Tab-separated table of C-alpha atoms and ligand atoms in Angstrom:
chain	number	residue	atom	x	y	z
A	51	MET	CA	14.555	13.397	-20.580
A	52	ASN	CA	12.339	11.056	-18.738
A	53	ALA	CA	14.756	8.808	-17.587
A	54	GLU	CA	16.642	12.333	-15.964
A	55	ILE	CA	13.314	13.439	-14.444
A	56	LEU	CA	12.362	10.078	-13.096
A	57	GLU	CA	15.871	10.096	-11.156
A	58	ASN	CA	15.318	13.514	-10.137
A	59	LEU	CA	12.226	12.528	-8.455
A	60	ALA	CA	13.897	9.597	-6.676
A	61	SER	CA	16.579	11.538	-5.059
A	62	CYS	CA	14.175	14.139	-3.814
A	63	LEU	CA	12.888	11.310	-1.644
A	64	LEU	CA	16.627	10.500	-0.472
A	65	ARG	CA	16.848	13.874	0.352
A	66	GLY	CA	13.595	14.004	2.012
A	67	ASP	CA	12.617	17.119	-0.026
A	68	GLN	CA	8.608	17.241	-0.042
A	69	ALA	CA	8.626	20.554	-1.964
A	70	SER	CA	11.117	19.417	-4.738
A	71	ALA	CA	9.032	16.217	-4.919
A	72	ALA	CA	5.700	17.606	-5.601
A	73	GLU	CA	7.349	20.071	-8.155
A	74	THR	CA	9.262	17.255	-9.865
A	75	THR	CA	5.811	15.193	-10.200
A	76	ARG	CA	3.915	18.130	-11.633
A	77	ASN	CA	6.710	18.949	-14.199
A	78	ALA	CA	6.904	15.167	-15.072
A	79	LEU	CA	3.374	15.280	-15.568
A	80	GLU	CA	3.237	18.256	-17.854
A	81	ILE	CA	5.605	16.796	-20.192
A	82	GLY	CA	3.663	13.928	-20.537
A	83	ILE	CA	4.964	10.897	-18.489
A	84	PRO	CA	2.175	8.776	-17.460
A	85	ALA	CA	1.206	8.661	-13.713
A	86	THR	CA	1.724	5.031	-13.419
A	87	GLU	CA	5.481	5.335	-14.762
A	88	ILE	CA	5.969	8.352	-12.354
A	89	LEU	CA	4.897	6.141	-9.701
A	90	ASP	CA	7.002	2.884	-10.722
A	91	LYS	CA	10.209	4.215	-11.790
A	92	GLY	CA	10.597	7.355	-10.007
A	93	LEU	CA	8.639	7.068	-6.521
A	94	ILE	CA	8.998	3.178	-5.886
A	95	ALA	CA	12.623	3.176	-7.233
A	96	GLY	CA	13.388	5.680	-4.667
A	97	MET	CA	11.976	4.458	-2.178
A	98	ALA	CA	13.624	1.080	-2.752
A	99	VAL	CA	17.013	3.213	-2.482
A	100	VAL	CA	15.479	4.334	0.753
A	101	GLY	CA	15.156	1.142	2.249
A	102	GLU	CA	18.523	-0.356	1.046
A	103	LYS	CA	20.244	2.702	2.467
A	104	PHE	CA	18.499	2.097	5.770
A	105	LYS	CA	19.141	-1.350	5.997
A	106	ASN	CA	22.771	-0.503	5.450
A	107	ASN	CA	22.800	2.107	8.303
A	108	GLU	CA	23.998	4.590	5.415
A	109	ILE	CA	20.780	6.518	6.821
A	110	TYR	CA	18.751	6.846	9.722
A	111	LEU	CA	14.833	6.939	10.817
A	112	PRO	CA	14.568	10.620	10.573
A	113	GLU	CA	15.683	10.514	7.024
A	114	VAL	CA	13.060	7.675	6.083
A	115	ILE	CA	10.498	9.766	7.751
A	116	MET	CA	11.441	12.427	5.448
A	117	ALA	CA	11.582	10.709	2.541
A	118	ALA	CA	8.167	8.995	3.441
A	119	ARG	CA	6.670	12.558	3.706
A	120	ALA	CA	8.124	13.653	0.329
A	121	MET	CA	6.787	10.203	-1.270
A	122	HIS	CA	3.112	10.995	0.253
A	123	ALA	CA	3.204	14.964	-1.086
A	124	ALA	CA	4.243	13.142	-4.746
A	125	MET	CA	1.628	10.604	-4.304
A	126	ASP	CA	-1.207	13.226	-3.535
A	127	ILE	CA	-0.718	14.686	-6.906
A	128	LEU	CA	-0.956	11.541	-8.856
A	129	ARG	CA	-4.002	10.004	-6.621
A	130	PRO	CA	-6.745	11.753	-8.674
A	131	LEU	CA	-4.666	10.705	-12.104
A	132	LEU	CA	-4.926	6.858	-10.731
A	133	ALA	CA	-8.254	6.820	-9.261
A	134	ILE	CA	-11.119	7.160	-11.744
A	135	SER	CA	-14.464	7.348	-10.487
A	136	ASN	CA	-16.892	4.715	-11.306
A	137	THR	CA	-20.599	4.918	-10.591
A	138	ARG	CA	-20.981	1.261	-10.168
A	139	PRO	CA	-18.020	-0.409	-8.160
A	140	LEU	CA	-17.075	-3.385	-8.662
A	141	GLY	CA	-16.701	-4.273	-5.042
A	142	LYS	CA	-16.101	-2.604	-1.802
A	143	VAL	CA	-12.488	-3.275	-0.525
A	144	VAL	CA	-11.590	-2.478	3.257
A	145	LEU	CA	-8.134	-2.044	3.140
A	146	GLY	CA	-5.943	-1.158	6.495
A	147	THR	CA	-2.246	-2.065	7.641
A	148	VAL	CA	-2.305	-4.457	10.473
A	149	ARG	CA	-1.873	-4.383	14.177
A	150	GLY	CA	1.192	-2.875	15.581
A	151	ASP	CA	2.641	-1.275	11.881
A	152	VAL	CA	2.673	2.093	10.662
A	153	HIS	CA	3.828	1.529	7.317
A	154	ASP	CA	1.440	3.025	4.725
A	155	ILE	CA	2.770	3.937	1.457
A	156	GLY	CA	2.326	0.558	-0.148
A	157	LYS	CA	-1.520	0.266	1.288
A	158	LYS	CA	-2.065	3.931	-0.157
A	159	LEU	CA	-0.909	2.980	-3.366
A	160	VAL	CA	-2.978	-0.553	-3.372
A	161	GLY	CA	-5.867	1.714	-2.633
A	162	MET	CA	-5.498	4.208	-5.408
A	163	MET	CA	-5.033	1.327	-7.934
A	164	LEU	CA	-7.981	-0.345	-6.682
A	165	GLU	CA	-10.186	2.906	-7.050
A	166	GLY	CA	-8.454	3.374	-10.334
A	167	GLY	CA	-9.701	-0.273	-11.181
A	168	GLY	CA	-13.202	0.523	-10.283
A	169	PHE	CA	-13.280	-0.794	-6.624
A	170	GLN	CA	-14.875	1.273	-3.757
A	171	VAL	CA	-12.061	1.773	-1.004
A	172	ILE	CA	-12.566	2.100	2.332
A	173	ASP	CA	-9.271	2.600	4.147
A	174	LEU	CA	-9.291	2.347	7.721
A	175	GLY	CA	-5.436	3.291	7.951
A	176	THR	CA	-2.461	1.515	9.998
A	177	ASN	CA	-2.427	-0.425	12.991
A	178	ILE	CA	-5.880	-1.952	12.745
A	179	SER	CA	-6.714	-4.717	14.970
A	180	PRO	CA	-8.370	-7.981	13.886
A	181	GLN	CA	-11.471	-6.470	15.930
A	182	GLN	CA	-11.467	-3.232	13.935
A	183	PHE	CA	-11.448	-5.335	10.947
A	184	VAL	CA	-14.260	-7.334	12.092
A	185	LYS	CA	-15.891	-4.181	13.018
A	186	ALA	CA	-15.299	-2.656	9.433
A	187	VAL	CA	-16.935	-6.001	7.568
A	188	GLU	CA	-20.290	-5.399	9.841
A	189	GLU	CA	-20.451	-1.718	9.253
A	190	PHE	CA	-19.599	-1.813	5.582
A	191	ASN	CA	-20.352	-5.611	4.044
A	192	PRO	CA	-17.204	-5.364	1.682
A	193	THR	CA	-16.660	-7.908	-0.934
A	194	HIS	CA	-12.826	-7.840	0.125
A	195	ILE	CA	-11.006	-7.036	3.232
A	196	GLY	CA	-7.123	-5.989	2.202
A	197	MET	CA	-4.415	-5.974	4.744
A	198	SER	CA	-1.136	-4.784	4.453
A	199	ALA	CA	2.234	-5.676	6.722
A	200	LEU	CA	5.719	-4.502	6.290
A	201	LEU	CA	7.178	-6.028	9.289
A	202	THR	CA	7.969	-9.671	10.092
A	203	THR	CA	6.801	-9.083	13.542
A	204	THR	CA	3.665	-7.621	12.340
A	205	MET	CA	2.191	-10.438	9.775
A	206	PRO	CA	0.982	-12.701	12.083
A	207	ALA	CA	-1.488	-10.182	12.899
A	208	MET	CA	-2.892	-11.207	9.426
A	209	LYS	CA	-3.765	-14.784	10.851
A	210	ASP	CA	-5.271	-13.023	14.184
A	211	THR	CA	-7.529	-11.080	11.755
A	212	ILE	CA	-8.671	-14.265	9.604
A	213	ASN	CA	-9.312	-15.851	13.163
A	214	ALA	CA	-11.063	-12.869	14.712
A	215	LEU	CA	-13.433	-12.944	11.242
A	216	ILE	CA	-13.885	-16.651	11.751
A	217	ALA	CA	-15.203	-16.072	15.350
A	218	ALA	CA	-17.400	-13.750	14.162
A	219	GLY	CA	-18.428	-15.716	11.739
A	220	LEU	CA	-17.928	-13.469	8.952
A	221	ARG	CA	-15.197	-15.197	7.049
A	222	HIS	CA	-17.460	-16.635	4.144
A	223	ARG	CA	-18.714	-13.059	3.547
A	224	VAL	CA	-15.240	-11.396	2.809
A	225	LYS	CA	-12.749	-12.523	0.350
A	226	VAL	CA	-9.261	-11.819	2.254
A	227	MET	CA	-6.131	-10.040	0.290
A	228	ILE	CA	-2.887	-9.782	1.697
A	229	GLY	CA	0.379	-8.187	0.885
A	230	GLY	CA	3.330	-6.290	1.801
A	231	ALA	CA	7.139	-6.552	1.328
A	232	PRO	CA	7.687	-9.504	3.715
A	233	VAL	CA	4.628	-11.536	2.648
A	234	THR	CA	4.339	-14.218	0.463
A	235	GLN	CA	2.566	-16.447	-1.640
A	236	ALA	CA	3.364	-19.562	0.953
A	237	TYR	CA	2.645	-17.335	4.108
A	238	CYS	CA	-0.598	-16.639	2.172
A	239	ASP	CA	-1.465	-20.595	2.125
A	240	LYS	CA	-0.032	-20.909	5.440
A	241	ILE	CA	-2.654	-18.421	6.982
A	242	GLY	CA	-5.724	-19.445	4.634
A	243	ALA	CA	-6.222	-15.910	3.158
A	244	ASP	CA	-7.949	-16.173	-0.389
A	245	GLY	CA	-5.027	-14.098	-2.309
A	246	TYR	CA	-1.735	-12.430	-2.019
A	247	ALA	CA	-0.405	-9.855	-4.649
A	248	PRO	CA	3.368	-8.768	-4.653
A	249	ASP	CA	2.047	-5.083	-5.863
A	250	ALA	CA	-0.247	-2.685	-6.222
A	251	ALA	CA	-1.084	-3.619	-9.801
A	252	SER	CA	-1.554	-7.452	-9.164
A	253	ALA	CA	-3.457	-6.331	-6.241
A	254	VAL	CA	-6.325	-4.930	-8.488
A	255	GLU	CA	-5.959	-8.156	-10.840
A	256	LEU	CA	-6.477	-10.278	-7.674
A	257	ALA	CA	-9.232	-7.939	-6.536
A	258	ARG	CA	-10.905	-8.800	-9.842
A	259	ARG	CA	-10.068	-12.667	-9.825
A	260	LEU	CA	-11.516	-12.971	-6.399
A	261	LEU	CA	-14.949	-11.739	-7.686
A	262	VAL	CA	-15.706	-14.529	-9.401
B	482	B1M	CO1	10.474	0.950	8.368
B	482	B1M	N1	10.821	-0.954	8.163
B	482	B1M	N2	10.132	0.690	10.267
B	482	B1M	N3	9.533	2.594	8.343
B	482	B1M	N4	10.539	0.970	6.426
B	482	B1M	C1	11.021	-1.151	6.546
B	482	B1M	C2	9.882	-2.073	6.092
B	482	B1M	C3	12.349	-2.331	6.537
B	482	B1M	C4	12.514	-3.309	5.788
B	482	B1M	C5	13.651	-1.297	6.497
B	482	B1M	C6	14.698	-2.069	6.377
B	482	B1M	O1	15.410	-2.707	7.393
B	482	B1M	N5	15.504	-2.247	5.509
B	482	B1M	C7	12.337	-3.019	8.067
B	482	B1M	C8	11.609	-4.211	8.387
B	482	B1M	C9	12.292	-5.267	8.705
B	482	B1M	C10	11.519	-6.601	8.806
B	482	B1M	O2	10.577	-6.564	9.711
B	482	B1M	N6	11.932	-7.769	7.971
B	482	B1M	C11	11.666	-1.517	9.074
B	482	B1M	C12	11.598	-1.325	10.293
B	482	B1M	C13	12.617	-2.426	10.863
B	482	B1M	C14	10.716	-0.074	10.752
B	482	B1M	C15	11.142	0.120	12.330
B	482	B1M	C16	10.817	-1.121	13.518
B	482	B1M	C17	12.161	0.785	12.706
B	482	B1M	C18	12.620	1.265	14.369
B	482	B1M	O3	11.589	2.002	14.609
B	482	B1M	N7	13.601	0.896	14.674
B	482	B1M	C19	9.650	1.104	12.461
B	482	B1M	C20	8.426	0.235	12.946
B	482	B1M	C21	7.395	0.971	12.999
B	482	B1M	C22	6.166	0.086	12.847
B	482	B1M	O4	5.284	0.140	11.779
B	482	B1M	N8	5.308	-0.100	14.249
B	482	B1M	C23	9.563	1.723	11.005
B	482	B1M	C24	9.234	2.683	10.264
B	482	B1M	C25	9.067	3.444	9.298
B	482	B1M	C26	8.856	4.765	9.196
B	482	B1M	C27	7.627	5.141	10.218
B	482	B1M	C28	9.863	5.680	9.634
B	482	B1M	C29	8.648	4.632	7.544
B	482	B1M	C30	6.973	4.474	7.429
B	482	B1M	C31	6.165	5.721	6.807
B	482	B1M	C32	4.640	5.314	6.342
B	482	B1M	O5	4.827	4.532	5.726
B	482	B1M	N9	4.027	6.534	6.530
B	482	B1M	C33	9.474	3.504	6.874
B	482	B1M	C34	9.596	3.356	6.032
B	482	B1M	C35	9.426	4.321	4.660
B	482	B1M	C36	10.060	2.080	5.485
B	482	B1M	C37	10.940	1.768	3.929
B	482	B1M	C38	11.825	2.407	4.124
B	482	B1M	C39	10.126	1.651	2.711
B	482	B1M	C40	8.508	1.222	3.011
B	482	B1M	C41	7.613	1.521	1.865
B	482	B1M	O6	7.217	2.758	1.812
B	482	B1M	N10	8.257	1.153	0.757
B	482	B1M	C42	10.784	-0.085	4.509
B	482	B1M	C43	12.248	-0.455	3.321
B	482	B1M	C44	11.382	-1.402	2.126
B	482	B1M	O7	10.498	-1.820	2.073
B	482	B1M	N11	12.465	-1.354	1.566
B	482	B1M	C45	11.083	-0.363	5.884
B	482	B1M	C46	7.985	1.750	-0.675
B	482	B1M	C47	6.313	0.997	-0.764
B	482	B1M	C48	5.755	1.539	-2.437
B	482	B1M	O8	6.648	-0.242	-0.977
B	482	B1M	O9	5.102	-0.624	1.010
B	482	B1M	O10	6.255	-2.697	0.130
B	482	B1M	P1	5.263	-1.645	0.036
B	482	B1M	O11	4.078	-1.828	-0.850
B	482	B1M	C49	4.062	-2.005	-2.025
B	482	B1M	C50	4.276	-3.692	-1.888
B	482	B1M	O12	4.843	-4.476	-0.861
B	482	B1M	C51	2.966	-4.142	-2.167
B	482	B1M	O13	2.270	-2.747	-2.908
B	482	B1M	C52	3.084	-1.633	-2.558
B	482	B1M	C53	3.164	-1.204	-4.152
B	482	B1M	O14	3.732	-2.056	-5.044
B	482	B1M	N12	1.713	-4.366	-0.972
B	482	B1M	C54	0.342	-5.001	-1.119
B	482	B1M	C55	1.661	-3.594	0.309
B	482	B1M	N13	0.655	-3.747	1.017
B	482	B1M	C56	-0.192	-4.728	0.175
B	482	B1M	C57	-1.401	-5.210	0.418
B	482	B1M	C58	-2.029	-5.623	-0.929
B	482	B1M	C59	-0.978	-6.436	-1.930
B	482	B1M	C60	0.050	-5.706	-2.298
B	482	B1M	O15	-3.180	-6.227	-0.378
B	482	B1M	C61	-4.120	-6.015	0.406
């Protein structure tokens, strides 16, 4: 039953069906499937298939856009369940997708999980320039900044942002976390970020580790 409903949810993404994605998510919650399982085995699994089909030219950009909208519709329902309120946050994370990159699904998931893990999250959005990150560090005085990149062509903006923080004399004030499908630990070491996380749950562990 659980497997069936989660497969159903994944196929809602493939069809780009926002209404069914939302309804199936509600049904899954009603029958007691935990929000994290709905996320991992339904939505993220579904989006992986979308990515594979896109790569193989079996589907095209409009279908991917529709899939992303369906994913957002489902994530909106899960958000309050993943993000518990915490009166005294462990830390403050300024989050953004780097310059030139509009992918935001993974970044939003990271934000939700961080909130659920007790962090205050300031999500700057997508296509965030190094200067915008610097301005946000000055304005919000966060403990961490989190950068997401989904394109190999936009990964260098992570290094540019670190350079901009150094130039502004702010690098020592924040821990820099990076992630996104093409990002690796080796890249993190190469550009001098403080940590890399492969997925949203590990991003929370990393943020906690970097606090000490
Ligand atoms: Co685009 N796209 N896309 N896309 N897209 C990819 C990334 C691609 C791999 C598809 C493919 O070819 N198979 C490919 C990149 C190739 C490359 O660079 N190596 C690609 C391309 C080429 C493009 C365009 C250039 C296509 C075009 O225009 N011809 C274009 C670029 C636009 C731009 O950004 N300038 C483009 C556009 C789009 C859409 C707008 C249609 C849409 C994005 C909608 C949106 O986000 N609102 C889209 C989508 C949806 C995808 C795929 C299919 C799915 C991405 C996704 O949401 N995955 C993607 C294929 C794929 O990744 N398999 C693809 C689900 C999400 C939960 O996973 O984002 O990896 P992910 O996040 C994970 C982890 O990576 C990690 O945690 C998350 C949750 O576990 N993580 C972090 C992410 N950020 C983190 C930060 C952290 C820590 C962990 O710390 C701060």
